Amino acid sequence: MTTATLVNHQVRLARRPETTATREHWNFTTEPVAEPSEGGVLVQTLSLSLDPAMRGWLNDAKSYIPPVAIGEVMRAGGVGRVISSQNPAFAVGDTVYGTLGVQEYALVPQDALKRVGLVKIDLRLGTVGQWLNVLGMPGMTGYFGLLDIGQPQPGQTVVVSAAAGAVGQTVGQLARIKGCRAVGIAGGPAKCDWVVKELGFDACIDYKAGPSAVREGLKQHCPNGVDVYFDNVGGEILDQVLARLARKARVIVCGAISQYNNANSMPGAGPRNYLSLLVNRARMEGMVVFDYADRFPQAIAELAGYLKDGRMQSKEDVVQGLDHFPETLNKLFAGGNFGKLVLQVAAA
Ligand SMILES: NC(=O)c1ccc[n+]([C@@H]2O[C@H](COP(=O)([O-])OP(=O)(O)OC[C@H]3O[C@@H](n4cnc5c(N)ncnc54)[C@H](OP(=O)(O)O)[C@@H]3O)[C@@H](O)[C@H]2O)c1
């Protein structure tokens, strides 16, 4: 392929949103595609991972990663194909994962390879979608959050919120594989049915079913309390689960999506029922998936094995076209995605 005629369509941050990011917060730009210099690689984006964390990257606030700068191409992890290479570690045709950005082509100079985290991936282990889901960042989050921090023991009850989402589906299925009871919390009967009937969770609580749905559901499905709570949503649901903790419970603070669009970048009020930690000699611990990068290969091998032998399934919700990025991202905050949300930019 010659790059001479290629045009790169990109999505850049135009201004910072106070609450929900809408189309006016983005700029759609184009620029010619350049050849890589010595040691560099040119990657064509195939599919991008749309993640709740992206909303946090738009805030001018201190976090585990710097905010996206005004005018910068929006940060996004993605799978792509090498179309030109001046680096012996990457050949034309290789499929790669990295922080490619919301754009059709990522030119990665040699000194940016590490920052972009460009790695080759093997499509024999999973599809492009699965490499953004169970075998990708969400899967790694579920794996290390549950196993390292949650330390679930066979027979214990694991509860996970946003259960039909990317991280949640891995957590619940892995909990079952490790011999635990898995109870999901998700929005709506379709998602709840899917996690129970297709993924094999023991139960799922539809938190949209009424004001006392979570309280009643936890009482019914976790009669001996919650040993491990994998929290993806924060807010009121976290409070309800705290009130049902078992002795020595572990709460994994993975995310708080119910709070991300709050005005003024406020992460949301803390949990009211935190004294349950004292009463139950329990603990809460935050996690950031990138801390486990050295161990990703081991987790990928294990999870790929489960996909292959059928013990694990994965569901991706694929939307096509870079132009749809602003509205597609917002699906995450309204529960509009069913499974891992993927933006397909080019056919694999
Ligand atoms: N710490 C880390 O390293 C790390 C890494 C990856 C992800 N995360 C976090 O993990 C969480 C899940 O991420 P994901 O990529 O797997 O997203 P996801 O679950 O695929 O999508 C987000 C889901 O959150 C649910 N949701 C949205 N607003 C909600 C609300 N107000 N109350 C309850 N549920 C709500 C929706 O499902 P329903 O239809 O069920 O409401 C939505 O589909 C996020 O909080 C994310 O920030 C953390």
mmCIF file of C-alpha atoms and ligand atoms in Angstrom:
data_model
loop_
_atom_site.group_PDB
_atom_site.id
_atom_site.type_symbol
_atom_site.label_atom_id
_atom_site.label_comp_id
_atom_site.label_asym_id
_atom_site.label_seq_id
_atom_site.Cartn_x
_atom_site.Cartn_y
_atom_site.Cartn_z
ATOM 1 C CA MET A 1 0.000 0.000 0.000
ATOM 2 C CA THR A 2 1.304 3.472 -0.811
ATOM 3 C CA THR A 3 0.653 6.155 1.779
ATOM 4 C CA ALA A 4 0.950 9.019 -0.719
ATOM 5 C CA THR A 5 -2.777 9.281 -1.340
ATOM 6 C CA LEU A 6 -4.028 8.380 2.139
ATOM 7 C CA VAL A 7 -5.894 10.916 4.260
ATOM 8 C CA ASN A 8 -6.119 10.522 8.028
ATOM 9 C CA HIS A 9 -9.501 11.410 9.555
ATOM 10 C CA GLN A 10 -9.131 12.263 13.226
ATOM 11 C CA VAL A 11 -11.205 13.292 16.228
ATOM 12 C CA ARG A 12 -9.588 15.919 18.450
ATOM 13 C CA LEU A 13 -10.683 17.430 21.749
ATOM 14 C CA ALA A 14 -12.028 20.928 21.040
ATOM 15 C CA ARG A 15 -13.122 21.957 24.559
ATOM 16 C CA ARG A 16 -13.583 20.344 27.943
ATOM 17 C CA PRO A 17 -17.100 19.251 28.872
ATOM 18 C CA GLU A 18 -18.557 20.229 32.241
ATOM 19 C CA THR A 19 -20.927 17.290 32.251
ATOM 20 C CA THR A 20 -21.732 15.091 29.236
ATOM 21 C CA ALA A 21 -19.401 15.449 26.235
ATOM 22 C CA THR A 22 -21.402 16.265 23.111
ATOM 23 C CA ARG A 23 -20.468 16.828 19.458
ATOM 24 C CA GLU A 24 -19.497 20.446 20.152
ATOM 25 C CA HIS A 25 -16.629 19.253 22.354
ATOM 26 C CA TRP A 26 -14.916 17.557 19.401
ATOM 27 C CA ASN A 27 -13.193 18.673 16.208
ATOM 28 C CA PHE A 28 -13.112 16.454 13.147
ATOM 29 C CA THR A 29 -9.860 17.047 11.277
ATOM 30 C CA THR A 30 -7.974 15.571 8.357
ATOM 31 C CA GLU A 31 -4.285 15.446 7.537
ATOM 32 C CA PRO A 32 -2.144 13.584 5.009
ATOM 33 C CA VAL A 33 -0.603 10.300 6.095
ATOM 34 C CA ALA A 34 3.190 10.349 6.348
ATOM 35 C CA GLU A 35 5.667 7.494 6.035
ATOM 36 C CA PRO A 36 7.407 6.385 9.261
ATOM 37 C CA SER A 37 10.982 7.490 9.830
ATOM 38 C CA GLU A 38 13.817 5.202 11.001
ATOM 39 C CA GLY A 39 12.494 2.859 13.738
ATOM 40 C CA GLY A 40 8.889 3.991 13.346
ATOM 41 C CA VAL A 41 5.698 2.226 12.319
ATOM 42 C CA LEU A 42 2.533 3.295 10.507
ATOM 43 C CA VAL A 43 -0.620 1.567 11.706
ATOM 44 C CA GLN A 44 -4.069 1.559 10.136
ATOM 45 C CA THR A 45 -6.730 1.561 12.848
ATOM 46 C CA LEU A 46 -9.175 -1.338 12.604
ATOM 47 C CA SER A 47 -11.214 -1.017 15.799
ATOM 48 C CA LEU A 48 -11.100 1.258 18.831
ATOM 49 C CA SER A 49 -11.985 0.512 22.403
ATOM 50 C CA LEU A 50 -14.498 2.981 23.841
ATOM 51 C CA ASP A 51 -14.045 3.127 27.586
ATOM 52 C CA PRO A 52 -15.713 4.943 30.481
ATOM 53 C CA ALA A 53 -12.280 6.217 31.520
ATOM 54 C CA MET A 54 -12.217 8.386 28.392
ATOM 55 C CA ARG A 55 -14.663 10.734 30.078
ATOM 56 C CA GLY A 56 -12.191 11.240 32.942
ATOM 57 C CA TRP A 57 -9.358 11.999 30.505
ATOM 58 C CA LEU A 58 -11.326 15.058 29.339
ATOM 59 C CA ASN A 59 -11.167 16.698 32.769
ATOM 60 C CA ASP A 60 -8.298 19.015 33.581
ATOM 61 C CA ALA A 61 -7.646 17.112 36.789
ATOM 62 C CA LYS A 62 -4.891 15.015 38.308
ATOM 63 C CA SER A 63 -5.385 11.308 37.747
ATOM 64 C CA TYR A 64 -3.387 8.158 37.034
ATOM 65 C CA ILE A 65 -2.779 9.505 33.508
ATOM 66 C CA PRO A 66 -2.539 13.121 32.216
ATOM 67 C CA PRO A 67 -5.677 14.640 30.680
ATOM 68 C CA VAL A 68 -6.020 14.792 26.892
ATOM 69 C CA ALA A 69 -4.852 18.261 25.821
ATOM 70 C CA ILE A 70 -7.104 20.644 23.921
ATOM 71 C CA GLY A 71 -6.419 20.088 20.226
ATOM 72 C CA GLU A 72 -4.913 16.651 20.774
ATOM 73 C CA VAL A 73 -6.205 13.545 18.974
ATOM 74 C CA MET A 74 -8.489 11.813 21.469
ATOM 75 C CA ARG A 75 -6.706 9.021 23.299
ATOM 76 C CA ALA A 76 -8.052 5.522 22.681
ATOM 77 C CA GLY A 77 -6.729 1.990 22.733
ATOM 78 C CA GLY A 78 -7.241 0.060 19.550
ATOM 79 C CA VAL A 79 -6.311 -2.783 17.277
ATOM 80 C CA GLY A 80 -4.690 -1.970 13.967
ATOM 81 C CA ARG A 81 -2.666 -3.358 11.111
ATOM 82 C CA VAL A 82 0.894 -2.338 10.293
ATOM 83 C CA ILE A 83 0.890 -0.861 6.784
ATOM 84 C CA SER A 84 4.428 0.521 6.732
ATOM 85 C CA SER A 85 7.373 -0.223 8.980
ATOM 86 C CA GLN A 86 10.920 0.966 9.473
ATOM 87 C CA ASN A 87 11.275 -1.207 12.563
ATOM 88 C CA PRO A 88 12.447 -4.843 12.413
ATOM 89 C CA ALA A 89 10.140 -5.772 15.319
ATOM 90 C CA PHE A 90 7.036 -4.996 13.220
ATOM 91 C CA ALA A 91 6.306 -6.269 9.729
ATOM 92 C CA VAL A 92 3.734 -5.015 7.258
ATOM 93 C CA GLY A 93 0.573 -7.048 7.870
ATOM 94 C CA ASP A 94 1.157 -7.558 11.608
ATOM 95 C CA THR A 95 -1.920 -7.019 13.771
ATOM 96 C CA VAL A 96 -1.097 -4.801 16.750
ATOM 97 C CA TYR A 97 -2.673 -3.307 19.850
ATOM 98 C CA GLY A 98 -1.751 0.114 21.214
ATOM 99 C CA THR A 99 -2.991 3.574 22.133
ATOM 100 C CA LEU A 100 -3.717 4.434 18.529
ATOM 101 C CA GLY A 101 -6.064 7.361 19.183
ATOM 102 C CA VAL A 102 -9.396 8.203 17.582
ATOM 103 C CA GLN A 103 -8.032 8.361 14.046
ATOM 104 C CA GLU A 104 -7.721 6.204 10.970
ATOM 105 C CA TYR A 105 -3.931 6.014 10.929
ATOM 106 C CA ALA A 106 -1.419 6.196 13.770
ATOM 107 C CA LEU A 107 2.117 7.172 12.872
ATOM 108 C CA VAL A 108 4.243 5.881 15.731
ATOM 109 C CA PRO A 109 7.826 7.152 15.783
ATOM 110 C CA GLN A 110 10.429 4.946 17.436
ATOM 111 C CA ASP A 111 10.577 7.044 20.600
ATOM 112 C CA ALA A 112 6.786 6.768 21.028
ATOM 113 C CA LEU A 113 6.534 2.976 20.679
ATOM 114 C CA LYS A 114 6.689 2.440 24.441
ATOM 115 C CA ARG A 115 4.234 5.247 25.281
ATOM 116 C CA VAL A 116 1.796 3.942 22.689
ATOM 117 C CA GLY A 117 2.349 0.444 24.053
ATOM 118 C CA LEU A 118 2.460 -1.082 20.603
ATOM 119 C CA VAL A 119 2.445 -4.886 20.802
ATOM 120 C CA LYS A 120 1.758 -7.593 18.276
ATOM 121 C CA ILE A 121 -1.358 -9.655 18.886
ATOM 122 C CA ASP A 122 -2.253 -13.106 17.655
ATOM 123 C CA LEU A 123 -5.656 -13.349 15.988
ATOM 124 C CA ARG A 124 -5.565 -17.125 16.411
ATOM 125 C CA LEU A 125 -6.239 -16.549 20.128
ATOM 126 C CA GLY A 126 -9.251 -14.316 19.581
ATOM 127 C CA THR A 127 -11.010 -11.958 17.203
ATOM 128 C CA VAL A 128 -10.264 -8.229 16.983
ATOM 129 C CA GLY A 129 -13.301 -7.628 19.202
ATOM 130 C CA GLN A 130 -12.129 -10.149 21.783
ATOM 131 C CA TRP A 131 -8.685 -8.514 21.845
ATOM 132 C CA LEU A 132 -10.449 -5.327 22.937
ATOM 133 C CA ASN A 133 -12.606 -7.210 25.419
ATOM 134 C CA VAL A 134 -11.740 -10.381 27.328
ATOM 135 C CA LEU A 135 -8.170 -10.543 25.996
ATOM 136 C CA GLY A 136 -7.699 -6.777 26.215
ATOM 137 C CA MET A 137 -7.742 -4.057 28.816
ATOM 138 C CA PRO A 138 -11.215 -4.816 30.247
ATOM 139 C CA GLY A 139 -10.410 -8.503 30.583
ATOM 140 C CA MET A 140 -7.114 -7.717 32.295
ATOM 141 C CA THR A 141 -8.980 -5.396 34.665
ATOM 142 C CA GLY A 142 -11.492 -8.063 35.566
ATOM 143 C CA TYR A 143 -8.838 -10.747 35.921
ATOM 144 C CA PHE A 144 -6.403 -8.913 38.195
ATOM 145 C CA GLY A 145 -9.036 -6.957 40.081
ATOM 146 C CA LEU A 146 -10.985 -10.081 40.928
ATOM 147 C CA LEU A 147 -8.141 -12.517 41.520
ATOM 148 C CA ASP A 148 -5.412 -10.312 43.005
ATOM 149 C CA ILE A 149 -7.495 -7.895 45.027
ATOM 150 C CA GLY A 150 -10.742 -9.797 45.464
ATOM 151 C CA GLN A 151 -9.016 -13.120 46.272
ATOM 152 C CA PRO A 152 -12.240 -15.095 45.857
ATOM 153 C CA GLN A 153 -12.436 -18.507 47.523
ATOM 154 C CA PRO A 154 -14.566 -21.374 46.182
ATOM 155 C CA GLY A 155 -18.106 -21.175 47.520
ATOM 156 C CA GLN A 156 -17.921 -17.441 48.223
ATOM 157 C CA THR A 157 -20.353 -14.919 46.754
ATOM 158 C CA VAL A 158 -18.986 -12.441 44.217
ATOM 159 C CA VAL A 159 -21.177 -9.511 43.207
ATOM 160 C CA VAL A 160 -20.277 -7.384 40.180
ATOM 161 C CA SER A 161 -22.005 -4.243 38.904
ATOM 162 C CA ALA A 162 -22.232 -3.274 35.219
ATOM 163 C CA ALA A 163 -22.320 -7.055 34.880
ATOM 164 C CA ALA A 164 -23.212 -7.131 31.171
ATOM 165 C CA GLY A 165 -20.442 -4.694 30.276
ATOM 166 C CA ALA A 166 -16.868 -5.367 29.283
ATOM 167 C CA VAL A 167 -15.220 -5.733 32.670
ATOM 168 C CA GLY A 168 -18.330 -7.167 34.321
ATOM 169 C CA GLN A 169 -18.755 -10.090 31.932
ATOM 170 C CA THR A 170 -15.196 -11.268 32.560
ATOM 171 C CA VAL A 171 -15.508 -10.867 36.331
ATOM 172 C CA GLY A 172 -18.701 -12.902 36.667
ATOM 173 C CA GLN A 173 -17.602 -15.699 34.366
ATOM 174 C CA LEU A 174 -14.195 -15.917 36.020
ATOM 175 C CA ALA A 175 -15.829 -16.007 39.446
ATOM 176 C CA ARG A 176 -17.868 -19.021 38.304
ATOM 177 C CA ILE A 177 -14.794 -20.716 36.850
ATOM 178 C CA LYS A 178 -13.053 -20.253 40.224
ATOM 179 C CA GLY A 179 -15.939 -21.967 41.994
ATOM 180 C CA CYS A 180 -17.764 -18.919 43.357
ATOM 181 C CA ARG A 181 -21.378 -17.840 43.249
ATOM 182 C CA ALA A 182 -21.640 -14.964 40.782
ATOM 183 C CA VAL A 183 -24.357 -12.350 41.187
ATOM 184 C CA GLY A 184 -24.556 -9.546 38.643
ATOM 185 C CA ILE A 185 -26.169 -6.152 38.847
ATOM 186 C CA ALA A 186 -27.238 -4.702 35.498
ATOM 187 C CA GLY A 187 -29.772 -2.380 33.930
ATOM 188 C CA GLY A 188 -32.835 -4.037 32.404
ATOM 189 C CA PRO A 189 -34.231 -7.551 31.906
ATOM 190 C CA ALA A 190 -32.420 -8.219 28.613
ATOM 191 C CA LYS A 191 -28.971 -7.736 30.143
ATOM 192 C CA CYS A 192 -29.914 -9.653 33.295
ATOM 193 C CA ASP A 193 -31.299 -12.572 31.270
ATOM 194 C CA TRP A 194 -28.156 -12.691 29.176
ATOM 195 C CA VAL A 195 -25.707 -12.837 32.071
ATOM 196 C CA VAL A 196 -27.695 -15.610 33.765
ATOM 197 C CA LYS A 197 -28.776 -17.695 30.755
ATOM 198 C CA GLU A 198 -25.781 -17.231 28.459
ATOM 199 C CA LEU A 199 -22.898 -16.477 30.812
ATOM 200 C CA GLY A 200 -23.989 -18.739 33.650
ATOM 201 C CA PHE A 201 -24.152 -16.203 36.496
ATOM 202 C CA ASP A 202 -26.185 -17.569 39.414
ATOM 203 C CA ALA A 203 -28.407 -14.490 39.516
ATOM 204 C CA CYS A 204 -28.634 -10.938 38.251
ATOM 205 C CA ILE A 205 -30.325 -7.958 39.880
ATOM 206 C CA ASP A 206 -31.992 -5.428 37.596
ATOM 207 C CA TYR A 207 -31.193 -2.169 39.375
ATOM 208 C CA LYS A 208 -33.661 -0.315 37.162
ATOM 209 C CA ALA A 209 -36.585 -2.450 38.354
ATOM 210 C CA GLY A 210 -37.506 -0.113 41.206
ATOM 211 C CA PRO A 211 -36.082 1.873 44.112
ATOM 212 C CA SER A 212 -35.650 -1.156 46.384
ATOM 213 C CA ALA A 213 -34.591 -3.590 43.631
ATOM 214 C CA VAL A 214 -30.922 -3.746 44.637
ATOM 215 C CA ARG A 215 -31.616 -4.010 48.370
ATOM 216 C CA GLU A 216 -34.206 -6.754 47.872
ATOM 217 C CA GLY A 217 -32.148 -8.541 45.235
ATOM 218 C CA LEU A 218 -29.067 -8.661 47.448
ATOM 219 C CA LYS A 219 -31.122 -9.980 50.335
ATOM 220 C CA GLN A 220 -32.555 -12.706 48.106
ATOM 221 C CA HIS A 221 -29.440 -13.719 46.180
ATOM 222 C CA CYS A 222 -26.755 -13.158 48.799
ATOM 223 C CA PRO A 223 -28.335 -14.605 51.945
ATOM 224 C CA ASN A 224 -24.934 -15.010 53.624
ATOM 225 C CA GLY A 225 -23.692 -11.605 52.554
ATOM 226 C CA VAL A 226 -21.289 -10.467 49.845
ATOM 227 C CA ASP A 227 -17.730 -11.776 50.121
ATOM 228 C CA VAL A 228 -16.353 -9.912 47.119
ATOM 229 C CA TYR A 229 -17.877 -6.830 45.521
ATOM 230 C CA PHE A 230 -16.360 -5.754 42.215
ATOM 231 C CA ASP A 231 -17.538 -2.168 41.953
ATOM 232 C CA ASN A 232 -17.804 -0.653 38.496
ATOM 233 C CA VAL A 233 -20.430 1.960 39.216
ATOM 234 C CA GLY A 234 -20.093 3.593 42.671
ATOM 235 C CA GLY A 235 -22.940 5.769 43.929
ATOM 236 C CA GLU A 236 -26.115 4.340 45.417
ATOM 237 C CA ILE A 237 -25.451 0.766 44.286
ATOM 238 C CA LEU A 238 -22.140 0.754 46.162
ATOM 239 C CA ASP A 239 -23.948 1.869 49.297
ATOM 240 C CA GLN A 240 -26.496 -0.891 48.946
ATOM 241 C CA VAL A 241 -23.789 -3.547 48.563
ATOM 242 C CA LEU A 242 -21.777 -2.168 51.491
ATOM 243 C CA ALA A 243 -24.831 -2.715 53.651
ATOM 244 C CA ARG A 244 -24.739 -6.453 52.765
ATOM 245 C CA LEU A 245 -21.043 -7.256 53.199
ATOM 246 C CA ALA A 246 -19.989 -10.549 54.749
ATOM 247 C CA ARG A 247 -17.289 -10.776 57.404
ATOM 248 C CA LYS A 248 -13.814 -10.061 55.912
ATOM 249 C CA ALA A 249 -15.321 -8.958 52.589
ATOM 250 C CA ARG A 250 -13.201 -7.355 49.873
ATOM 251 C CA VAL A 251 -14.487 -4.448 47.781
ATOM 252 C CA ILE A 252 -12.577 -3.780 44.565
ATOM 253 C CA VAL A 253 -12.848 -0.117 43.589
ATOM 254 C CA CYS A 254 -12.559 -0.512 39.833
ATOM 255 C CA GLY A 255 -14.704 2.387 38.657
ATOM 256 C CA ALA A 256 -17.638 4.639 39.452
ATOM 257 C CA ILE A 257 -19.363 5.220 36.140
ATOM 258 C CA SER A 258 -22.484 6.631 37.814
ATOM 259 C CA GLN A 259 -20.355 9.631 38.814
ATOM 260 C CA TYR A 260 -18.227 10.374 35.733
ATOM 261 C CA ASN A 261 -20.509 12.960 34.143
ATOM 262 C CA ASN A 262 -21.002 14.924 37.357
ATOM 263 C CA ALA A 263 -20.482 18.666 36.963
ATOM 264 C CA ASN A 264 -17.190 20.293 37.922
ATOM 265 C CA SER A 265 -15.264 17.048 37.581
ATOM 266 C CA MET A 266 -16.373 15.989 41.046
ATOM 267 C CA PRO A 267 -15.782 12.275 41.490
ATOM 268 C CA GLY A 268 -18.960 12.041 43.549
ATOM 269 C CA ALA A 269 -19.688 11.811 47.220
ATOM 270 C CA GLY A 270 -18.126 8.990 49.188
ATOM 271 C CA PRO A 271 -20.154 6.001 50.296
ATOM 272 C CA ARG A 272 -22.510 6.550 53.243
ATOM 273 C CA ASN A 273 -22.381 2.974 54.481
ATOM 274 C CA TYR A 274 -18.610 2.805 54.873
ATOM 275 C CA LEU A 275 -18.817 1.821 58.549
ATOM 276 C CA SER A 276 -19.892 -1.585 57.298
ATOM 277 C CA LEU A 277 -16.183 -2.054 56.571
ATOM 278 C CA LEU A 278 -15.455 -1.681 60.276
ATOM 279 C CA VAL A 279 -18.290 -3.877 61.483
ATOM 280 C CA ASN A 280 -17.392 -6.624 59.010
ATOM 281 C CA ARG A 281 -13.576 -6.260 59.229
ATOM 282 C CA ALA A 282 -13.765 -5.696 55.480
ATOM 283 C CA ARG A 283 -11.585 -3.695 53.111
ATOM 284 C CA MET A 284 -11.889 -1.588 49.958
ATOM 285 C CA GLU A 285 -8.995 -1.310 47.533
ATOM 286 C CA GLY A 286 -8.598 0.636 44.334
ATOM 287 C CA MET A 287 -6.932 -0.813 41.251
ATOM 288 C CA VAL A 288 -5.474 0.496 37.984
ATOM 289 C CA VAL A 289 -5.068 -2.155 35.324
ATOM 290 C CA PHE A 290 -1.807 -0.777 33.905
ATOM 291 C CA ASP A 291 -0.031 -1.750 37.142
ATOM 292 C CA TYR A 292 -0.352 -5.369 36.051
ATOM 293 C CA ALA A 293 1.102 -4.956 32.543
ATOM 294 C CA ASP A 294 4.026 -7.306 33.229
ATOM 295 C CA ARG A 295 1.570 -10.097 33.960
ATOM 296 C CA PHE A 296 -0.797 -9.542 31.012
ATOM 297 C CA PRO A 297 0.680 -12.423 28.954
ATOM 298 C CA GLN A 298 -0.122 -14.973 31.675
ATOM 299 C CA ALA A 299 -3.687 -13.669 32.042
ATOM 300 C CA ILE A 300 -4.215 -13.563 28.265
ATOM 301 C CA ALA A 301 -3.072 -17.179 27.942
ATOM 302 C CA GLU A 302 -5.471 -18.300 30.680
ATOM 303 C CA LEU A 303 -8.449 -16.325 29.359
ATOM 304 C CA ALA A 304 -7.788 -17.392 25.758
ATOM 305 C CA GLY A 305 -7.911 -20.982 27.017
ATOM 306 C CA TYR A 306 -11.360 -20.385 28.531
ATOM 307 C CA LEU A 307 -12.594 -18.807 25.292
ATOM 308 C CA LYS A 308 -11.290 -21.764 23.343
ATOM 309 C CA ASP A 309 -12.740 -24.481 25.581
ATOM 310 C CA GLY A 310 -16.082 -22.657 25.781
ATOM 311 C CA ARG A 311 -15.967 -21.915 29.498
ATOM 312 C CA MET A 312 -16.024 -18.222 28.696
ATOM 313 C CA GLN A 313 -17.990 -16.193 26.194
ATOM 314 C CA SER A 314 -17.522 -12.633 25.110
ATOM 315 C CA LYS A 315 -19.943 -10.100 23.717
ATOM 316 C CA GLU A 316 -18.975 -6.980 21.847
ATOM 317 C CA ASP A 317 -21.268 -4.147 20.791
ATOM 318 C CA VAL A 318 -19.764 -2.874 17.543
ATOM 319 C CA VAL A 319 -20.617 0.512 16.037
ATOM 320 C CA GLN A 320 -19.154 1.417 12.655
ATOM 321 C CA GLY A 321 -17.550 4.680 11.617
ATOM 322 C CA LEU A 322 -15.231 7.228 13.189
ATOM 323 C CA ASP A 323 -17.853 9.947 12.623
ATOM 324 C CA HIS A 324 -20.092 8.331 15.219
ATOM 325 C CA PHE A 325 -17.504 8.621 17.990
ATOM 326 C CA PRO A 326 -19.206 11.348 20.116
ATOM 327 C CA GLU A 327 -22.627 9.697 20.354
ATOM 328 C CA THR A 328 -21.179 6.215 20.626
ATOM 329 C CA LEU A 329 -19.001 7.138 23.603
ATOM 330 C CA ASN A 330 -22.077 8.416 25.431
ATOM 331 C CA LYS A 331 -23.796 5.054 25.131
ATOM 332 C CA LEU A 332 -21.593 3.902 28.005
ATOM 333 C CA PHE A 333 -23.132 6.368 30.438
ATOM 334 C CA ALA A 334 -26.727 5.554 29.554
ATOM 335 C CA GLY A 335 -26.306 1.783 29.417
ATOM 336 C CA GLY A 336 -26.806 1.940 25.634
ATOM 337 C CA ASN A 337 -24.032 -0.590 25.070
ATOM 338 C CA PHE A 338 -24.668 -4.293 25.441
ATOM 339 C CA GLY A 339 -21.250 -5.861 25.877
ATOM 340 C CA LYS A 340 -17.859 -4.303 25.205
ATOM 341 C CA LEU A 341 -18.333 -1.111 23.192
ATOM 342 C CA VAL A 342 -16.156 -1.105 20.068
ATOM 343 C CA LEU A 343 -15.933 1.510 17.318
ATOM 344 C CA GLN A 344 -15.007 -0.178 14.059
ATOM 345 C CA VAL A 345 -12.969 2.145 11.865
ATOM 346 C CA ALA A 346 -11.967 -0.254 9.073
ATOM 347 C CA ALA A 347 -12.749 -3.859 8.229
ATOM 348 C CA ALA A 348 -10.249 -6.403 9.613
HETATM 349 N N1 LIG B 1 -9.511 0.671 37.323
HETATM 350 C C1 LIG B 1 -9.198 0.309 36.096
HETATM 351 O O1 LIG B 1 -8.048 0.064 35.761
HETATM 352 C C2 LIG B 1 -10.300 0.178 35.096
HETATM 353 C C3 LIG B 1 -10.068 -0.363 33.826
HETATM 354 C C4 LIG B 1 -11.148 -0.530 32.952
HETATM 355 C C5 LIG B 1 -12.408 -0.122 33.350
HETATM 356 N N2 LIG B 1 -12.584 0.437 34.580
HETATM 357 C C6 LIG B 1 -13.919 0.821 35.045
HETATM 358 O O2 LIG B 1 -14.756 -0.310 34.994
HETATM 359 C C7 LIG B 1 -16.091 0.117 34.816
HETATM 360 C C8 LIG B 1 -16.717 -0.667 33.669
HETATM 361 O O3 LIG B 1 -16.053 -0.327 32.465
HETATM 362 P P1 LIG B 1 -16.383 -1.100 31.122
HETATM 363 O O4 LIG B 1 -15.378 -0.698 30.127
HETATM 364 O O5 LIG B 1 -16.551 -2.532 31.419
HETATM 365 O O6 LIG B 1 -17.781 -0.455 30.709
HETATM 366 P P2 LIG B 1 -19.113 -1.244 30.397
HETATM 367 O O7 LIG B 1 -19.521 -1.944 31.660
HETATM 368 O O8 LIG B 1 -18.950 -2.040 29.172
HETATM 369 O O9 LIG B 1 -20.115 -0.068 30.083
HETATM 370 C C9 LIG B 1 -20.549 0.770 31.081
HETATM 371 C C10 LIG B 1 -21.847 0.243 31.724
HETATM 372 O O10 LIG B 1 -22.034 0.909 32.963
HETATM 373 C C11 LIG B 1 -23.394 0.857 33.299
HETATM 374 N N3 LIG B 1 -23.816 2.149 33.849
HETATM 375 C C12 LIG B 1 -23.758 3.363 33.247
HETATM 376 N N4 LIG B 1 -24.237 4.307 34.060
HETATM 377 C C13 LIG B 1 -24.632 3.676 35.193
HETATM 378 C C14 LIG B 1 -25.208 4.115 36.421
HETATM 379 N N5 LIG B 1 -25.500 5.414 36.639
HETATM 380 N N6 LIG B 1 -25.480 3.196 37.380
HETATM 381 C C15 LIG B 1 -25.208 1.901 37.164
HETATM 382 N N7 LIG B 1 -24.640 1.412 36.045
HETATM 383 C C16 LIG B 1 -24.364 2.299 35.067
HETATM 384 C C17 LIG B 1 -24.167 0.567 32.001
HETATM 385 O O11 LIG B 1 -24.695 -0.745 32.101
HETATM 386 P P3 LIG B 1 -26.219 -0.977 32.602
HETATM 387 O O12 LIG B 1 -27.061 -0.988 31.376
HETATM 388 O O13 LIG B 1 -26.133 -2.277 33.306
HETATM 389 O O14 LIG B 1 -26.569 0.178 33.486
HETATM 390 C C18 LIG B 1 -23.094 0.596 30.931
HETATM 391 O O15 LIG B 1 -23.346 -0.302 29.894
HETATM 392 C C19 LIG B 1 -16.054 1.627 34.609
HETATM 393 O O16 LIG B 1 -16.333 2.269 35.831
HETATM 394 C C20 LIG B 1 -14.613 1.870 34.212
HETATM 395 O O17 LIG B 1 -14.180 3.168 34.500
HETATM 396 C C21 LIG B 1 -11.557 0.579 35.447
#
